[in-house]
Coordinates of C-alpha atoms in Angstrom, one line a residue:
M1 CA 0.0 -0.1 0.0
L2 CA 1.4 3.3 -1.1
V3 CA 0.3 6.4 1.0
V4 CA 0.7 9.9 -0.7
V5 CA 0.9 12.8 1.6
Q6 CA 1.4 16.4 0.6
R7 CA 3.4 18.5 3.1
Q8 CA 0.4 20.8 3.7
Q9 CA -1.6 17.6 4.9
V10 CA 0.9 16.8 7.2
V11 CA 0.8 20.3 8.9
A12 CA -2.8 20.1 9.1
F13 CA -2.6 16.9 11.1
G14 CA -0.7 18.7 14.0
H15 CA 2.8 18.3 15.1
G16 CA 5.3 16.0 16.7
E17 CA 3.6 12.8 18.1
E18 CA 0.3 13.5 16.3
I19 CA 2.1 13.4 12.9
V20 CA 4.0 10.2 13.7
G21 CA 1.1 8.5 15.1
W22 CA -1.0 9.3 12.0
L23 CA 1.9 8.4 9.7
A24 CA 2.4 5.2 11.6
R25 CA -1.2 4.2 11.3
A26 CA -1.4 5.1 7.6
V27 CA 1.9 3.1 6.5
W28 CA 1.2 0.0 8.8
R29 CA -2.2 -0.6 7.1
G30 CA -1.9 -3.4 4.9
S31 CA 1.6 -4.4 6.0
N32 CA 2.7 -7.1 8.3
S33 CA 6.2 -7.2 7.2
G34 CA 7.7 -6.4 10.5
L35 CA 9.1 -3.5 12.5
S36 CA 12.3 -3.0 10.5
S37 CA 9.8 -2.7 7.2
W38 CA 7.9 -0.3 9.1
R39 CA 10.8 1.8 9.9
R40 CA 11.9 2.2 6.3
R41 CA 8.4 2.9 5.1
I42 CA 7.9 5.8 7.7
R43 CA 11.3 7.2 6.9
W44 CA 10.4 7.3 3.5
L45 CA 7.1 8.9 3.8
L46 CA 8.6 11.5 6.2
S47 CA 11.5 12.3 4.0
R48 CA 8.9 13.0 1.1
C49 CA 6.8 15.2 3.5
F50 CA 9.6 17.3 5.0
G51 CA 12.5 17.1 2.2
S52 CA 14.8 15.4 4.5
E53 CA 14.8 12.7 7.2
F54 CA 12.8 13.4 10.2
P55 CA 15.1 13.9 13.2
F56 CA 13.0 11.8 15.6
F57 CA 13.6 8.7 13.3
T58 CA 17.5 9.7 13.1
F59 CA 17.5 9.9 16.8
L60 CA 15.9 6.3 16.9
R61 CA 18.5 4.8 14.4
L62 CA 21.1 6.2 16.5
N63 CA 19.9 4.4 19.6
E64 CA 19.7 1.2 17.5
L65 CA 23.4 1.9 16.5
V66 CA 24.5 2.1 19.9
E67 CA 22.6 -1.0 21.1
L68 CA 24.5 -2.8 18.2
F69 CA 27.8 -1.6 19.5
A70 CA 26.8 -2.5 23.0
R71 CA 26.2 -6.0 21.8
M72 CA 29.5 -6.3 20.4
G73 CA 31.1 -5.4 23.6
F74 CA 31.5 -1.5 23.3
A75 CA 30.8 0.6 26.4
V76 CA 29.0 3.9 25.7
A77 CA 30.7 6.9 26.8
E78 CA 29.5 10.6 26.7
G79 CA 31.0 14.1 27.1
P80 CA 30.0 17.7 27.8
E81 CA 28.6 19.5 24.8
V82 CA 30.1 22.6 25.9
E83 CA 33.8 22.5 25.4
D84 CA 37.2 24.0 25.8
E85 CA 39.6 24.7 22.8
F86 CA 41.8 22.1 24.3
H87 CA 39.7 19.0 23.9
N88 CA 37.8 20.3 20.8
F89 CA 41.0 21.2 18.9
I90 CA 44.3 21.2 20.5
A91 CA 44.4 17.5 21.9
L92 CA 43.0 16.5 18.4
N93 CA 45.9 18.1 16.8
I94 CA 43.9 20.7 15.0
P95 CA 46.3 23.8 14.6
E96 CA 45.0 27.4 15.0
S97 CA 45.4 27.9 11.3
H98 CA 43.0 25.2 10.4
P99 CA 39.7 26.2 8.9
A100 CA 37.8 24.3 11.4
R101 CA 38.6 26.9 14.0
D102 CA 37.4 29.7 12.4
P103 CA 35.1 31.7 14.6
L104 CA 32.5 31.8 12.1
D105 CA 32.5 28.0 11.8
N106 CA 31.9 27.5 15.7
F107 CA 29.5 28.5 18.4
Y108 CA 32.2 30.2 20.9
I109 CA 30.6 31.2 24.3
E110 CA 31.4 34.8 24.9
G111 CA 33.4 35.8 28.0
T112 CA 34.7 32.4 28.6
A113 CA 38.4 32.9 28.0
D114 CA 40.1 33.9 31.3
R115 CA 44.0 34.6 31.6
G116 CA 45.6 32.0 29.4
A117 CA 42.5 29.6 29.7
H118 CA 41.1 28.2 26.6
Q119 CA 37.8 29.7 25.3
R120 CA 34.7 27.4 25.7
L121 CA 32.6 26.6 22.6
L122 CA 29.7 24.2 21.7
R123 CA 31.6 20.9 20.5
T124 CA 32.0 20.4 16.9
Q125 CA 32.5 16.7 17.2
T126 CA 32.2 13.9 19.3
S127 CA 35.9 13.1 19.0
T128 CA 36.5 15.4 22.3
V129 CA 35.0 12.3 24.4
Q130 CA 37.9 10.3 22.8
I131 CA 40.5 12.4 24.3
R132 CA 38.6 12.5 27.7
V133 CA 38.3 8.9 27.8
M134 CA 41.9 8.3 27.1
E135 CA 42.7 11.0 29.8
K136 CA 40.8 8.9 32.3
Q137 CA 41.3 5.3 31.5
K138 CA 44.3 3.1 30.3
P139 CA 43.9 0.5 27.6
P140 CA 42.1 -1.7 26.8
I141 CA 39.5 0.9 25.5
R142 CA 36.4 -0.1 23.6
V143 CA 33.8 2.6 23.5
V144 CA 31.0 4.0 21.2
I145 CA 30.4 7.7 21.5
P146 CA 27.1 9.0 20.4
G147 CA 26.1 12.8 20.8
R148 CA 24.9 16.1 19.7
V149 CA 27.5 18.4 17.8
Y150 CA 26.8 21.9 16.8
R151 CA 28.0 24.0 13.6
P152 CA 26.4 27.2 12.4
D153 CA 25.2 25.6 9.0
T154 CA 22.5 27.4 7.0
V155 CA 19.4 25.6 8.1
D156 CA 17.5 24.1 5.0
A157 CA 15.8 20.9 4.2
T158 CA 19.2 19.1 5.1
H159 CA 20.9 20.9 7.5
L160 CA 20.4 22.0 10.8
F161 CA 22.8 23.7 13.4
M162 CA 22.8 20.6 15.6
F163 CA 23.1 17.1 14.4
H164 CA 24.1 13.8 15.8
Q165 CA 27.3 12.0 15.5
L166 CA 28.5 8.4 16.4
E167 CA 31.9 7.3 16.5
A168 CA 33.8 4.3 18.2
L169 CA 37.3 4.1 19.7
V170 CA 39.2 0.9 20.1
V171 CA 42.6 0.9 22.0
D172 CA 44.3 -2.3 22.7
K173 CA 47.1 -4.8 22.0
G174 CA 46.6 -7.1 19.0
V175 CA 43.8 -5.0 17.5
T176 CA 44.1 -5.3 13.5
M177 CA 42.3 -4.1 10.4
V178 CA 40.4 -7.5 10.4
D179 CA 38.7 -6.2 13.7
L180 CA 38.0 -2.9 12.1
K181 CA 36.5 -4.5 9.1
S182 CA 34.3 -6.9 11.0
T183 CA 33.1 -4.3 13.2
V184 CA 32.1 -2.0 10.0
L185 CA 30.6 -5.0 8.4
Q186 CA 28.1 -5.6 11.4
F187 CA 27.6 -1.8 11.5
V188 CA 26.2 -1.6 7.9
K189 CA 24.1 -4.7 8.0

């Protein structure tokens, strides 16, 4: 069953949970092919209505991926969304001259740089958490890092100033490219 919905119709039905509930019922009718198929249908329908993936389903997908990594033995690591320049750039070997450090490409927080201290900003990547994990924990390390990151992108149908990232870090003896390949293969299935 194919349900065609115009963007104006979706707006007329309400917001948030009302839209999701209505779309779920519309797509589920006539389909008993399981949850995975249901999610694909909903994502497809929402992408046609809104012009991009609906953020709620992106978040659900992120949680599914975190659960997958947990089943593979990864711990979940989280860190602050307001970072200092050291963790966001310096510890990641991003020099001052790098375009990623341009004040127009970051959300710096005014008045946070005190005598010699690093200025604070909304994190631009979840790699900051890798640094924090390695500061606190000795190998073996096997973590997955989900989180929100912020960049002042122009908001349109495919971009927001905030989005989710997911990355993993493994530090141990005997880890090889075979381990990376098998992890990536499980991730993409």
